[in-house]
Amino acid sequence: MVSTFEKYEAIDMFSEWNPKTDPIINLINLKKWFPISEQSILFSRVVAQIKAVDGVDLFLNKGETLGLVGESGCGKSTTARVAVKLEEPTEGAVYFKGIDIFQPMTREEELAIKRQLQMVFQDPYSSLNPRRMVLDLIREPFDIHFPDMTYEEKESRVLEILAKVGLEDYHALRYPHEFSGGQRQRIGIARALAIHPEVVLLDEPVSALDVSVQAQILNLLHDLQVEFNLTYMFIAHDLSVIKHVSDRVAVMYLGKIMEMSPTGELFRKTAHPYSVSLLSAIPRPDPRIKKDRIILEGDVPSPINPPSGCPFHPRCYKAQEICSKVTPNLEELEAGHFVACHFPEI
Amino acid sequence: MKMAKPILDVQDIYTYFYTESGVVEALDGVSFDVNQGEPVGIVGESGCGKTVTAKSTLRILDKNGKTVSGKIIYKGIDLLELPDLQMRKIRGKEIAMIFQDPMTSLNPIFKIDDQMTEVIALHRDCSKKEALEYAIEALEQVGIPDPATRINDYPHQFSGGQRQRVFIARALALQPSLLIADEPTTALDVTIQAQILELIKEMQRKHGLAMMLITHNLGVVAETTKRVHIFYGGRVVESGPTEDIFIDPKHPYTRALFDSIPSLEKDKHRLATIPGLVPRLINPPKGCRFHPRCKFATEICMRERPPDVLIDKQKGRRVQCHHFEELDLHVDESTIKERSQIIEEA
Ligand SMILES: Nc1ncnc2c1ncn2[C@@H]1O[C@H](COP(=O)(O)OP(=O)(O)OP(=O)(O)O)[C@@H](O)[C@H]1O
Ligand SMILES: Nc1ncnc2c1ncn2[C@@H]1O[C@H](COP(=O)(O)OP(=O)(O)OP(=O)(O)O)[C@@H](O)[C@H]1O
Ligand code: SF4
Ligand code: SF4
Ligand SMILES: [Mg+2]
Ligand SMILES: [Mg+2]
């Protein structure tokens, strides 16, 4: 199957990239701000900025799963949308196989990048066009990326990927509203995987699903990763899901990465006070255990006027004076363990 | 253990919805009880009838729905027989409910003041001025800063977590004997969820409230409740003390549900799944409603509804399964550890 695809691989633009030593995706000081403007008859004026992503440093290695975790509104989806070139960054860069994806490039190069970078969207209910049959929904990426492919070949590939995600041929002729939440998520996954991407950004792929269906989808994603040698960025706010799927985890808060490390390390040697509080907040499914948890005071602050210095300082149990003045950098404290904190727990 | 007295005793209720595509048998002979001062969990997947149970109890079902038979005994009185006028007094004053979505449960066009003092004055039979004092006191108790000022704000001026606090304050200011909390934290972030759960637990203990906590989060159940009723497809398939249900489940669905929570397992990437989907309640499966997904199902399961067997009167332990006596679903110690390991390592 892969060999038939290769004949469509015309350009070789990634010759500089060494998969053994270089990350497949590298986000450097990435910022995405959304302006809020005030409209009047004559002019419109930017009055504030929503700092959705505010200096993210993050990388993915080939073949791994990086879990991205954080509370609602901290900028996870926005980070992903910029990383797959659905939106332009305000500042910073996204490198895919060593190439800055926002540098000027030909349409062929652009398509070659987009074909290898796919995203499964957060909401299985609204991300599929309700007026298109499943067949057309999944065929669309072929129309864009492989215009020369015959209709028959496209169709057979659609049926092939549907089978892979556990749906049947007759499902191809149905519309999204005829499916359950779990089935719609399968359609979204089929759509992203149909054209054999290398990297898939999964934005909360199981959050809207019941635990029993959630388990089915997590198993499916794992099987597909092994079969196609995929690299995943897996976004979730549920830490037990993140722990289950990830090789490495990045913890995000108010547009910035607070901590990034191998999964076991993050849970065993939690370094950042926000990660500590987040882990402590999870209710654990054992009725015999009484636990003391760190309950964070206050709400998640607004990304419009984020706190000065360390964005976590108003809620942090360890905050000192310096925390509100100087923004801590994300630093590698131990091999592979990155932390942005003046007073880490390790 | 002294025998507790039920404050709410739901006996064999059937609630149906009449729709264009047929009759939805949402509750199909549901029986359970809640004791005085006791926090009880109602657990099950989406669509199994949790909210409908709460709404049947308060008689606030949608227009197309009706509880067609059964008894709902509250403090010795059958609520289903009560005239509308008296039922109105039960709501709020006797039984208060916190809804799934905090935004829909507060009226967006009225100030918090208007939404609290009037009901308080009505139910506690006091002057408006006293009611205002009670309201401010309640807001203070749930941790709204500067309550005397904030009471003049509109719901949208509060964050999601704060709205849920306001709603809890309103429910508690009426001094009910039974609190029904329908997924009070599902829409909230983990750190805010921990705040609200802590608050609910504290209020429950302090006021000696009986509580019906509806959720599908097993961690929340383990930490908050003393007894659990497991719902599946409009029926209560198992009831008992929380600890027994977690460690020694008798119903195949309970065990399967708990096994599908992600945790650290030996084969990291495989989760136990329940095959198939949550059942539809128009023309539901015959016999045991779980049989299409149950690995222990035999011929009798497809044909006959399993009887409701009381296996331990003292503990209130019940189960509805034809084969529970032959099955050993006991959860071993290592599995329980694995389930909650996420915190242990932290
Ligand atoms: N197109 C947009 N215009 C203005 N603001 C936006 C836009 N998209 C996102 N935001 C804001 O940016 C912030 C980050 O949003 P984002 O969707 O990335 O968060 P998230 O971490 O994915 O949250 P969730 O867990 O709720 O999905 C939020 O405050 C959001 O309101
Ligand atoms: N007004 C209605 N008309 C028709 N069917 C309804 C109506 N309200 C509820 N139902 C059906 O009754 C069943 C039980 O619904 P209920 O809201 O109690 O589920 P739930 O257990 O609270 O689920 P969730 O966890 O998703 O909130 C579902 O199949 C639902 O579709
Ligand atoms: S930098 Fe200071 S405020 Fe921020 S997490 Fe570290 S200790 Fe807390
Ligand atoms: S009655 Fe039969 S189908 Fe139902 S849970 Fe028991 S064994 Fe399974
Ligand atoms: Mg998002
Ligand atoms: Mg519900």
Coordinates of C-alpha atoms in Angstrom, one line a residue, chain A residues 7-346:
Chain A
K7 CA 4.8 7.3 -6.9
Y8 CA 3.0 10.4 -5.8
E9 CA 6.0 11.5 -3.7
A10 CA 7.6 13.8 -6.3
I11 CA 9.6 16.2 -4.2
D12 CA 12.3 15.5 -1.8
M13 CA 12.7 18.6 0.4
F14 CA 13.6 17.1 3.7
S15 CA 17.1 15.7 2.8
E16 CA 18.7 17.7 5.6
W17 CA 16.6 16.0 8.3
N18 CA 18.0 13.1 10.3
P19 CA 15.2 11.2 12.0
K20 CA 17.6 9.6 14.4
T21 CA 18.9 12.8 15.9
D22 CA 16.5 15.6 15.0
P23 CA 12.9 16.1 16.2
I24 CA 10.2 15.6 13.5
I25 CA 8.4 18.7 14.8
N26 CA 10.0 21.5 16.7
L27 CA 8.1 24.6 18.0
I28 CA 10.3 27.4 19.0
N29 CA 9.1 30.3 21.1
L30 CA 5.7 30.0 19.4
K31 CA 3.2 32.8 20.0
K32 CA -0.3 33.2 18.8
W33 CA -2.2 36.2 19.9
F34 CA -5.7 37.1 18.9
P35 CA -6.4 40.9 18.8
I36 CA -9.5 42.2 20.4
S37 CA -10.6 45.4 18.5
E38 CA -13.0 48.1 19.2
Q39 CA -15.0 49.1 16.1
S40 CA -16.2 52.6 15.4
I41 CA -17.6 54.1 12.1
L42 CA -14.3 55.4 10.9
F43 CA -11.7 53.0 12.3
S44 CA -11.1 49.9 14.2
R45 CA -8.5 49.9 17.0
V46 CA -6.9 47.0 18.7
V47 CA -7.6 47.4 22.4
A48 CA -6.1 44.1 23.8
Q49 CA -4.6 40.8 22.8
I50 CA -5.7 37.3 23.8
K51 CA -2.4 35.6 24.4
A52 CA -3.6 32.1 23.6
V53 CA -0.1 30.8 22.9
D54 CA 2.6 32.8 24.5
G55 CA 6.0 31.4 23.9
V56 CA 5.7 27.6 23.6
D57 CA 8.8 25.5 23.2
L58 CA 8.0 21.9 22.3
F59 CA 9.4 19.0 20.2
L60 CA 8.2 15.7 18.9
N61 CA 10.5 12.8 18.1
K62 CA 9.7 10.4 15.2
G63 CA 7.4 7.5 16.2
E64 CA 6.6 8.7 19.7
T65 CA 3.5 10.0 21.4
L66 CA 3.7 13.3 23.2
G67 CA 0.9 14.1 25.5
L68 CA -0.1 17.7 25.8
V69 CA -2.1 18.4 29.0
G70 CA -3.6 21.5 30.5
E71 CA -6.8 23.1 31.7
S72 CA -9.5 24.6 29.4
G73 CA -8.4 27.7 27.5
C74 CA -4.6 27.3 28.2
G75 CA -3.9 27.2 24.4
K76 CA -3.7 23.5 23.5
S77 CA -5.9 23.6 20.4
T78 CA -4.4 26.8 19.2
T79 CA -0.9 25.4 19.5
A80 CA -2.0 22.4 17.4
R81 CA -3.7 24.5 14.8
V82 CA -0.6 26.6 14.2
A83 CA 1.6 23.5 14.2
V84 CA -0.3 22.0 11.3
K85 CA -0.4 25.4 9.5
L86 CA -4.1 26.1 9.8
E87 CA -3.1 29.4 11.4
E88 CA -0.2 31.8 11.2
P89 CA 1.9 32.3 14.3
T90 CA 2.2 35.8 15.7
E91 CA 5.9 35.1 16.6
G92 CA 8.2 32.1 16.7
A93 CA 8.6 29.2 14.3
V94 CA 7.4 25.7 13.6
Y95 CA 9.9 23.3 12.1
F96 CA 8.8 20.1 10.4
K97 CA 11.7 17.8 9.5
G98 CA 14.0 20.7 9.8
I99 CA 12.0 23.1 7.5
D100 CA 10.3 26.2 8.7
I101 CA 6.8 25.6 7.5
F102 CA 5.9 29.3 7.4
Q103 CA 8.8 30.3 5.1
P104 CA 7.9 31.1 1.5
M105 CA 7.5 28.0 -0.5
T106 CA 6.0 26.5 -3.7
R107 CA 2.5 25.1 -3.7
E108 CA 4.0 21.6 -4.1
E109 CA 6.1 22.0 -1.1
E110 CA 3.2 23.3 0.9
L111 CA 1.1 20.3 0.0
A112 CA 3.9 17.9 0.7
I113 CA 4.1 19.3 4.2
K114 CA 0.4 19.4 4.8
R115 CA -0.1 15.9 3.6
Q116 CA 2.3 14.6 6.2
L117 CA 0.8 16.7 9.0
Q118 CA -2.8 15.9 9.9
M119 CA -5.1 16.8 12.7
V120 CA -8.1 15.1 14.3
F121 CA -10.4 17.8 15.6
Q122 CA -11.7 18.2 19.2
D123 CA -15.4 18.0 18.5
P124 CA -16.6 15.0 16.6
Y125 CA -20.0 16.7 16.3
S126 CA -19.1 19.9 14.6
S127 CA -15.9 19.0 12.8
L128 CA -17.6 16.9 10.1
N129 CA -19.7 18.7 7.4
P130 CA -23.2 17.4 8.0
R131 CA -24.3 17.6 4.4
R132 CA -21.6 15.3 3.0
M133 CA -21.6 11.5 3.0
V134 CA -18.8 9.7 4.8
L135 CA -17.4 8.6 1.4
D136 CA -17.0 12.2 0.3
L137 CA -15.7 13.4 3.6
I138 CA -12.8 10.9 3.6
R139 CA -12.2 11.3 -0.2
E140 CA -11.7 15.0 0.1
P141 CA -8.1 14.8 1.3
F142 CA -7.3 12.6 -1.8
D143 CA -8.9 15.2 -4.1
I144 CA -6.6 17.8 -2.6
H145 CA -3.4 15.9 -2.4
F146 CA -3.7 13.3 -5.1
P147 CA -5.7 15.0 -7.9
D148 CA -4.3 12.5 -10.5
M149 CA -5.6 9.4 -8.6
T150 CA -8.5 7.7 -10.3
Y151 CA -11.9 7.8 -8.7
E152 CA -11.9 4.1 -8.3
E153 CA -8.6 4.1 -6.5
K154 CA -9.8 6.9 -4.2
E155 CA -12.9 4.9 -3.4
S156 CA -11.1 1.7 -2.7
R157 CA -8.7 3.6 -0.4
V158 CA -11.7 5.1 1.5
L159 CA -13.1 1.7 2.1
E160 CA -9.8 0.3 3.1
I161 CA -9.3 3.0 5.8
L162 CA -12.9 2.7 7.0
A163 CA -12.3 -1.0 7.6
K164 CA -9.1 -0.1 9.5
V165 CA -11.0 2.1 12.0
G166 CA -13.7 -0.5 12.5
L167 CA -16.4 0.8 10.2
E168 CA -18.1 -1.1 7.4
D169 CA -18.5 -0.5 3.6
Y170 CA -22.2 0.6 3.9
H171 CA -21.2 3.3 6.4
A172 CA -19.6 5.2 3.5
L173 CA -22.9 6.1 2.1
R174 CA -24.2 7.6 5.4
Y175 CA -24.2 11.1 6.8
P176 CA -22.4 12.1 10.1
H177 CA -25.6 12.6 12.1
E178 CA -26.4 8.9 11.6
F179 CA -23.5 7.9 13.8
S180 CA -22.8 7.8 17.5
G181 CA -20.1 10.0 19.1
G182 CA -17.6 7.1 19.1
Q183 CA -18.3 6.3 15.5
R184 CA -18.0 9.9 14.4
Q185 CA -14.6 10.0 16.1
R186 CA -13.6 7.0 14.0
I187 CA -14.6 8.9 10.9
G188 CA -12.5 11.9 12.0
I189 CA -9.6 9.5 12.5
A190 CA -10.1 7.8 9.2
R191 CA -10.2 11.2 7.5
A192 CA -6.9 12.2 9.0
L193 CA -5.1 8.9 8.3
A194 CA -6.5 8.2 4.8
I195 CA -3.5 9.9 3.1
H196 CA -0.9 8.3 5.3
P197 CA 0.5 11.3 7.2
E198 CA 3.5 10.9 9.4
V199 CA 2.4 13.1 12.2
V200 CA -1.1 13.2 13.6
L201 CA -2.2 15.9 16.1
L202 CA -5.1 14.4 18.1
D203 CA -7.1 17.2 19.8
E204 CA -9.0 15.6 22.7
P205 CA -10.0 12.6 20.6
V206 CA -11.7 10.8 23.5
S207 CA -12.9 13.6 25.8
A208 CA -16.5 13.6 24.6
L209 CA -16.9 9.8 24.8
D210 CA -18.0 7.4 27.5
V211 CA -15.3 5.4 29.2
S212 CA -16.2 2.1 27.5
V213 CA -16.1 3.8 24.0
Q214 CA -13.1 5.8 25.0
A215 CA -11.2 2.5 25.6
Q216 CA -12.1 1.2 22.2
I217 CA -10.8 4.4 20.5
L218 CA -7.5 4.5 22.5
N219 CA -6.8 0.9 21.5
L220 CA -7.6 1.7 17.8
L221 CA -5.2 4.7 17.9
H222 CA -2.5 2.5 19.3
D223 CA -3.0 -0.2 16.7
L224 CA -2.9 2.4 13.9
Q225 CA 0.3 4.0 15.3
V226 CA 2.1 0.6 15.3
E227 CA 0.8 -0.3 11.8
F228 CA 1.7 3.0 10.1
N229 CA 4.6 4.1 12.3
L230 CA 2.9 7.3 13.3
T231 CA 4.0 10.1 15.5
Y232 CA 1.3 11.5 17.7
M233 CA 0.7 14.6 19.6
F234 CA -2.1 13.7 21.9
I235 CA -4.1 16.6 23.5
A236 CA -6.2 15.9 26.6
H237 CA -7.1 17.3 29.9
D238 CA -7.5 13.9 31.6
L239 CA -4.2 12.9 33.1
S240 CA -5.0 9.2 33.4
V241 CA -5.6 9.1 29.6
I242 CA -2.4 11.1 29.0
K243 CA -0.5 8.8 31.3
H244 CA -1.8 5.8 29.4
V245 CA -1.0 6.9 25.9
S246 CA 2.1 9.1 26.1
D247 CA 5.8 8.4 25.9
R248 CA 6.5 12.0 27.0
V249 CA 4.2 14.6 28.5
A250 CA 4.1 18.4 28.2
V251 CA 2.1 20.4 30.8
M252 CA 0.7 23.7 29.6
Y253 CA -0.6 26.6 31.6
L254 CA -1.8 30.0 30.2
G255 CA -0.1 29.7 26.8
K256 CA 3.3 28.3 28.1
I257 CA 4.9 24.9 28.7
M258 CA 5.5 24.5 32.4
E259 CA 7.1 21.1 32.3
M260 CA 8.0 18.5 29.7
S261 CA 9.6 15.1 30.4
P262 CA 9.3 11.3 29.8
T263 CA 5.9 10.1 31.2
G264 CA 7.2 8.0 34.1
E265 CA 9.5 10.8 35.2
L266 CA 6.7 13.4 35.2
F267 CA 4.6 11.2 37.5
R268 CA 7.5 10.0 39.7
K269 CA 9.6 13.2 39.9
T270 CA 7.1 15.9 39.3
A271 CA 9.0 19.1 39.3
H272 CA 6.7 22.0 38.6
P273 CA 4.3 23.2 41.4
Y274 CA 1.5 23.4 38.8
S275 CA 2.0 19.8 37.7
V276 CA 2.1 18.8 41.4
S277 CA -1.2 20.5 42.0
L278 CA -2.7 19.1 38.8
L279 CA -1.8 15.5 39.8
S280 CA -3.0 16.1 43.3
A281 CA -6.4 17.2 42.0
I282 CA -7.3 14.0 40.3
P283 CA -9.9 12.0 42.2
R284 CA -8.5 8.4 42.5
P285 CA -10.7 5.4 42.1
D286 CA -10.0 3.6 45.3
P287 CA -12.6 4.2 48.1
R288 CA -10.2 3.1 50.9
I289 CA -7.7 5.8 50.5
K290 CA -8.0 9.1 52.3
K291 CA -5.8 11.7 50.8
D292 CA -4.6 15.2 51.5
R293 CA -4.7 17.1 48.3
I294 CA -3.3 20.5 47.3
I295 CA -6.4 22.5 46.5
L296 CA -5.5 25.4 44.3
E297 CA -7.2 28.7 45.3
G298 CA -8.8 30.9 42.7
D299 CA -9.6 30.4 39.0
V300 CA -7.4 30.0 36.0
P301 CA -6.5 33.7 35.1
S302 CA -7.5 35.3 31.8
P303 CA -5.1 35.1 28.8
I304 CA -5.9 38.7 28.1
N305 CA -3.9 40.1 31.0
P306 CA -1.9 37.1 32.1
P307 CA 0.0 37.6 35.4
S308 CA 3.5 39.1 35.2
G309 CA 6.5 36.8 35.7
C310 CA 5.6 33.2 36.2
P311 CA 2.0 32.9 34.9
F312 CA 1.2 30.5 37.8
H313 CA 2.4 32.7 40.6
P314 CA -1.0 33.9 41.9
R315 CA -2.0 30.3 42.7
C316 CA 1.3 28.8 43.5
Y317 CA 2.0 27.4 47.0
K318 CA 5.8 28.1 46.5
A319 CA 5.7 31.6 45.0
Q320 CA 8.3 34.1 46.1
E321 CA 8.8 37.7 45.2
I322 CA 10.9 36.9 42.2
C323 CA 8.1 34.8 40.7
S324 CA 5.9 37.8 39.9
K325 CA 8.8 39.7 38.4
V326 CA 10.9 37.3 36.3
T327 CA 9.5 34.8 33.9
P328 CA 11.2 31.5 34.4
N329 CA 12.6 29.9 31.2
L330 CA 11.9 26.3 30.3
E331 CA 15.2 24.6 31.2
E332 CA 16.5 21.1 31.0
L333 CA 17.1 20.2 34.7
E334 CA 17.9 16.6 34.1
A335 CA 18.3 14.8 30.8
G336 CA 15.1 15.2 28.9
H337 CA 13.3 16.8 31.9
F338 CA 12.4 20.4 31.1
V339 CA 10.9 22.7 33.8
A340 CA 10.0 26.4 33.8
C341 CA 10.2 27.3 37.5
H342 CA 12.4 29.3 39.9
F343 CA 11.9 26.8 42.7
P344 CA 11.3 23.4 41.1
E345 CA 10.6 20.4 43.3
I346 CA 13.7 18.5 42.1

